[in-house]
Each structure stands twice: as structure tokens, then as C-alpha cells.
mmCIF file of C-alpha atoms in Angstrom:
data_model
loop_
_atom_site.group_PDB
_atom_site.id
_atom_site.type_symbol
_atom_site.label_atom_id
_atom_site.label_comp_id
_atom_site.label_asym_id
_atom_site.label_seq_id
_atom_site.Cartn_x
_atom_site.Cartn_y
_atom_site.Cartn_z
ATOM 1 C CA UNK A 1 27.276 -17.616 39.184
ATOM 2 C CA UNK A 2 29.035 -18.509 35.989
ATOM 3 C CA UNK A 3 27.197 -20.014 33.077
ATOM 4 C CA UNK A 4 28.648 -22.427 30.536
ATOM 5 C CA UNK A 5 27.722 -22.229 26.811
ATOM 6 C CA UNK A 6 28.936 -24.254 23.901
ATOM 7 C CA UNK A 7 28.474 -24.167 20.090
ATOM 8 C CA UNK A 8 30.027 -25.593 16.922
ATOM 9 C CA UNK A 9 30.504 -24.707 13.318
ATOM 10 C CA UNK A 10 32.071 -26.468 10.308
ATOM 11 C CA UNK A 11 34.828 -24.606 8.445
ATOM 12 C CA UNK A 12 35.970 -25.545 4.904
ATOM 13 C CA UNK A 13 39.597 -25.755 5.851
ATOM 14 C CA UNK A 14 42.073 -28.080 7.567
ATOM 15 C CA UNK A 15 42.517 -27.955 11.254
ATOM 16 C CA UNK A 16 45.996 -26.581 11.007
ATOM 17 C CA UNK A 17 44.724 -23.652 8.944
ATOM 18 C CA UNK A 18 42.015 -22.930 11.466
ATOM 19 C CA UNK A 19 44.476 -23.117 14.391
ATOM 20 C CA UNK A 20 46.890 -20.772 12.666
ATOM 21 C CA UNK A 21 44.096 -18.126 12.544
ATOM 22 C CA UNK A 22 43.171 -18.802 16.193
ATOM 23 C CA UNK A 23 46.808 -18.461 17.286
ATOM 24 C CA UNK A 24 47.442 -15.187 15.393
ATOM 25 C CA UNK A 25 46.375 -12.803 18.136
ATOM 26 C CA UNK A 26 47.895 -9.794 16.320
ATOM 27 C CA UNK A 27 45.103 -10.095 13.644
ATOM 28 C CA UNK A 28 42.136 -10.495 15.998
ATOM 29 C CA UNK A 29 41.101 -6.828 15.510
ATOM 30 C CA UNK A 30 40.663 -7.656 11.870
ATOM 31 C CA UNK A 31 38.013 -10.306 12.333
ATOM 32 C CA UNK A 32 36.656 -10.538 15.835
ATOM 33 C CA UNK A 33 34.676 -7.299 15.968
ATOM 34 C CA UNK A 34 34.941 -6.470 19.632
ATOM 35 C CA UNK A 35 38.691 -6.764 20.038
ATOM 36 C CA UNK A 36 40.293 -3.440 19.262
ATOM 37 C CA UNK A 37 43.869 -4.265 20.301
ATOM 38 C CA UNK A 38 45.922 -7.278 21.422
ATOM 39 C CA UNK A 39 49.336 -7.745 22.939
ATOM 40 C CA UNK A 40 51.020 -11.066 23.535
ATOM 41 C CA UNK A 41 52.649 -10.666 27.036
ATOM 42 C CA UNK A 42 54.292 -14.096 27.179
ATOM 43 C CA UNK A 43 54.788 -16.978 24.715
ATOM 44 C CA UNK A 44 56.107 -20.470 25.103
ATOM 45 C CA UNK A 45 59.214 -22.021 23.515
ATOM 46 C CA UNK A 46 57.191 -22.799 20.407
ATOM 47 C CA UNK A 47 56.147 -19.137 19.990
ATOM 48 C CA UNK A 48 52.552 -19.767 21.021
ATOM 49 C CA UNK A 49 50.906 -17.129 23.314
ATOM 50 C CA UNK A 50 50.571 -18.032 27.035
ATOM 51 C CA UNK A 51 49.363 -14.627 28.208
ATOM 52 C CA UNK A 52 47.484 -12.155 26.053
ATOM 53 C CA UNK A 53 46.112 -8.644 26.766
ATOM 54 C CA UNK A 54 42.880 -7.987 24.823
ATOM 55 C CA UNK A 55 41.339 -4.482 24.628
ATOM 56 C CA UNK A 56 37.552 -4.868 23.974
ATOM 57 C CA UNK A 57 35.021 -2.433 22.829
ATOM 58 C CA UNK A 58 31.598 -3.930 22.356
ATOM 59 C CA UNK A 59 29.751 -0.644 22.430
ATOM 60 C CA UNK A 60 27.992 -1.185 25.784
ATOM 61 C CA UNK A 61 30.967 -3.067 27.278
ATOM 62 C CA UNK A 62 34.581 -1.804 27.313
ATOM 63 C CA UNK A 63 37.158 -3.865 29.047
ATOM 64 C CA UNK A 64 40.822 -4.732 29.077
ATOM 65 C CA UNK A 65 41.375 -8.452 29.828
ATOM 66 C CA UNK A 66 44.394 -10.538 30.389
ATOM 67 C CA UNK A 67 43.951 -14.194 29.460
ATOM 68 C CA UNK A 68 46.220 -17.202 30.178
ATOM 69 C CA UNK A 69 46.320 -19.772 27.338
ATOM 70 C CA UNK A 70 47.058 -23.474 27.451
ATOM 71 C CA UNK A 71 47.723 -25.315 24.173
ATOM 72 C CA UNK A 72 46.832 -29.052 24.321
ATOM 73 C CA UNK A 73 48.171 -30.581 21.113
ATOM 74 C CA UNK A 74 47.407 -29.225 17.655
ATOM 75 C CA UNK A 75 43.638 -29.220 17.923
ATOM 76 C CA UNK A 76 42.849 -27.590 21.338
ATOM 77 C CA UNK A 77 43.505 -24.309 23.063
ATOM 78 C CA UNK A 78 41.920 -23.231 26.397
ATOM 79 C CA UNK A 79 42.083 -19.888 28.198
ATOM 80 C CA UNK A 80 41.260 -18.510 31.561
ATOM 81 C CA UNK A 81 40.884 -15.028 32.873
ATOM 82 C CA UNK A 82 43.684 -13.509 34.898
ATOM 83 C CA UNK A 83 42.553 -9.866 35.006
ATOM 84 C CA UNK A 84 39.517 -7.911 33.962
ATOM 85 C CA UNK A 85 37.673 -4.757 35.044
ATOM 86 C CA UNK A 86 34.235 -6.175 34.251
ATOM 87 C CA UNK A 87 34.511 -9.991 34.590
ATOM 88 C CA UNK A 88 35.069 -12.383 37.489
ATOM 89 C CA UNK A 89 35.515 -15.384 35.117
ATOM 90 C CA UNK A 90 36.089 -15.954 31.405
ATOM 91 C CA UNK A 91 37.112 -19.526 30.626
ATOM 92 C CA UNK A 92 36.892 -20.911 27.214
ATOM 93 C CA UNK A 93 38.270 -23.220 24.561
ATOM 94 C CA UNK A 94 38.472 -23.822 20.863
ATOM 95 C CA UNK A 95 38.264 -27.652 20.147
ATOM 96 C CA UNK A 96 39.034 -28.697 16.538
ATOM 97 C CA UNK A 97 37.884 -31.946 15.039
ATOM 98 C CA UNK A 98 39.080 -32.956 11.512
ATOM 99 C CA UNK A 99 36.265 -33.857 9.044
ATOM 100 C CA UNK A 100 36.341 -35.271 5.476
ATOM 101 C CA UNK A 101 39.796 -36.691 5.836
ATOM 102 C CA UNK A 102 41.118 -33.433 7.352
ATOM 103 C CA UNK A 103 39.909 -31.153 4.598
ATOM 104 C CA UNK A 104 37.178 -29.590 6.788
ATOM 105 C CA UNK A 105 37.137 -28.820 10.557
ATOM 106 C CA UNK A 106 34.448 -28.857 13.138
ATOM 107 C CA UNK A 107 35.145 -26.060 15.632
ATOM 108 C CA UNK A 108 33.565 -26.198 18.986
ATOM 109 C CA UNK A 109 33.706 -23.035 21.174
ATOM 110 C CA UNK A 110 33.098 -23.434 24.839
ATOM 111 C CA UNK A 111 32.706 -20.324 27.076
ATOM 112 C CA UNK A 112 32.015 -19.692 30.754
ATOM 113 C CA UNK A 113 31.441 -16.063 31.777
ATOM 114 C CA UNK A 114 30.793 -14.458 35.103
ATOM 115 C CA UNK A 115 30.373 -10.675 35.315
ATOM 116 C CA UNK A 116 31.130 -8.474 38.261
ATOM 117 C CA UNK A 117 27.946 -6.506 37.890
ATOM 118 C CA UNK A 118 24.713 -8.209 38.827
ATOM 119 C CA UNK A 119 22.975 -9.748 35.754
ATOM 120 C CA UNK A 120 20.153 -12.166 35.263
ATOM 121 C CA UNK A 121 21.216 -15.693 34.342
ATOM 122 C CA UNK A 122 19.121 -15.366 31.082
ATOM 123 C CA UNK A 123 21.108 -12.166 30.094
ATOM 124 C CA UNK A 124 24.422 -13.896 30.738
ATOM 125 C CA UNK A 125 23.449 -16.853 28.655
ATOM 126 C CA UNK A 126 22.383 -14.539 25.824
ATOM 127 C CA UNK A 127 25.647 -12.599 26.115
ATOM 128 C CA UNK A 128 27.627 -15.868 25.898
ATOM 129 C CA UNK A 129 25.645 -16.988 22.917
ATOM 130 C CA UNK A 130 26.228 -13.787 21.057
ATOM 131 C CA UNK A 131 29.997 -13.902 21.905
ATOM 132 C CA UNK A 132 30.220 -17.503 20.690
ATOM 133 C CA UNK A 133 28.241 -16.899 17.510
ATOM 134 C CA UNK A 134 30.252 -13.809 16.560
ATOM 135 C CA UNK A 135 33.539 -15.631 17.314
ATOM 136 C CA UNK A 136 32.689 -18.658 15.228
ATOM 137 C CA UNK A 137 31.220 -16.696 12.377
ATOM 138 C CA UNK A 138 34.221 -14.384 12.305
ATOM 139 C CA UNK A 139 36.718 -17.332 12.532
ATOM 140 C CA UNK A 140 34.923 -19.134 9.651
ATOM 141 C CA UNK A 141 34.926 -16.040 7.521
ATOM 142 C CA UNK A 142 38.571 -15.280 8.251
ATOM 143 C CA UNK A 143 39.870 -18.863 7.718
ATOM 144 C CA UNK A 144 37.893 -19.421 4.516
ATOM 145 C CA UNK A 145 39.106 -16.046 3.120
ATOM 146 C CA UNK A 146 42.811 -16.949 3.638
ATOM 147 C CA UNK A 147 44.319 -18.017 0.270
ATOM 148 C CA UNK A 148 45.158 -21.703 0.311
ATOM 149 C CA UNK A 149 43.206 -22.496 3.568
ATOM 150 C CA UNK A 150 39.999 -23.533 1.992
ATOM 151 C CA UNK A 151 39.511 -27.222 1.079
ATOM 152 C CA UNK A 152 37.342 -26.189 -1.960
ATOM 153 C CA UNK A 153 39.260 -24.108 -4.501
ATOM 154 C CA UNK A 154 36.052 -23.083 -6.078
ATOM 155 C CA UNK A 155 35.031 -22.930 -9.766
ATOM 156 C CA UNK A 156 37.685 -21.886 -12.293
ATOM 157 C CA UNK A 157 40.574 -22.918 -10.041
ATOM 158 C CA UNK A 158 41.995 -25.229 -12.635
ATOM 159 C CA UNK A 159 42.355 -28.146 -10.197
ATOM 160 C CA UNK A 160 40.963 -30.611 -12.709
ATOM 161 C CA UNK A 161 39.416 -32.692 -9.953
ATOM 162 C CA UNK A 162 35.637 -33.058 -10.376
#
């Protein structure tokens, strides 16, 4: 049976900057950890991925997954599993909520996973929690390291606004 897990993090960047990183599948191997290769198989008329192949290597788990993506406005993307060797279901979403007048973003990650191999519910929940934590931490680190994305330019930036 599939389990549902959800977690949130605040990122010091505007929602558009966060969504730009989420939508850039070619760079996932640089910040996600487990994703070794990606390939956008289909895109919509706005250039957003609709089907993506992800090659994963999480040491104990190696898999190739094809995910179908649905973009709901500028602050939400959802995906569902089309094909996998190890999973029956992998449904998820990134939900973005502007904070501080749009200078920061609360990112909520939802995930439902069902594996083909028998696994205790407690182990599935732990696996989901680890996936979500790594994804959110990696996303935060990636977005906040992109020049111009951070709402706080930091000391010595010469912004003159204190």
C-alpha cells in the first residue's frame, strides 16, 4: 500500500527562482544526489517537461523511472510514475507559497511511494522522509547558490538598504 508524506522548507528566493531550478531537469544530477542522468522525453508548448526519464543510483536502489509532469500555474508542479523497475507508484508535488512579499518561498514537497518489493510501512515512510529531506535540502542549497536568486544579497553587496 502506498504511503503519503509531506514536508516544507523556506528558501530565501522568490518563487520564480525556485521554480526555475525545479524545472531545470538537465541540472538535477548536480544537486539531487541520487539522480545520475535525466532526459526530457516530451515538453509542452511552453517548453516545460511533460515526461522525464530519471536514472537513479541511491547505492542500495538503482532504477530508471519515467515520470509524467503536470504544471498548475507558476507555483505548482505534480508528477506521477509512468514506468519503473522498482516502484508501483511515485506521485509527488512541489507546492510554492510566496512569503515576505515574494522575496522568500515556502516549498512543500508531497510524495507517495509504493515499491514492488515487500517492505514494512515504517520502512517506506522512512524512505519517503529521506527522499523528501534530501530533495528539499538540495533544492534550497541549489536555489540559494544561484547568483541573483537569493532575496538577501549578504554583507558587502553594496545594496545600501539596511
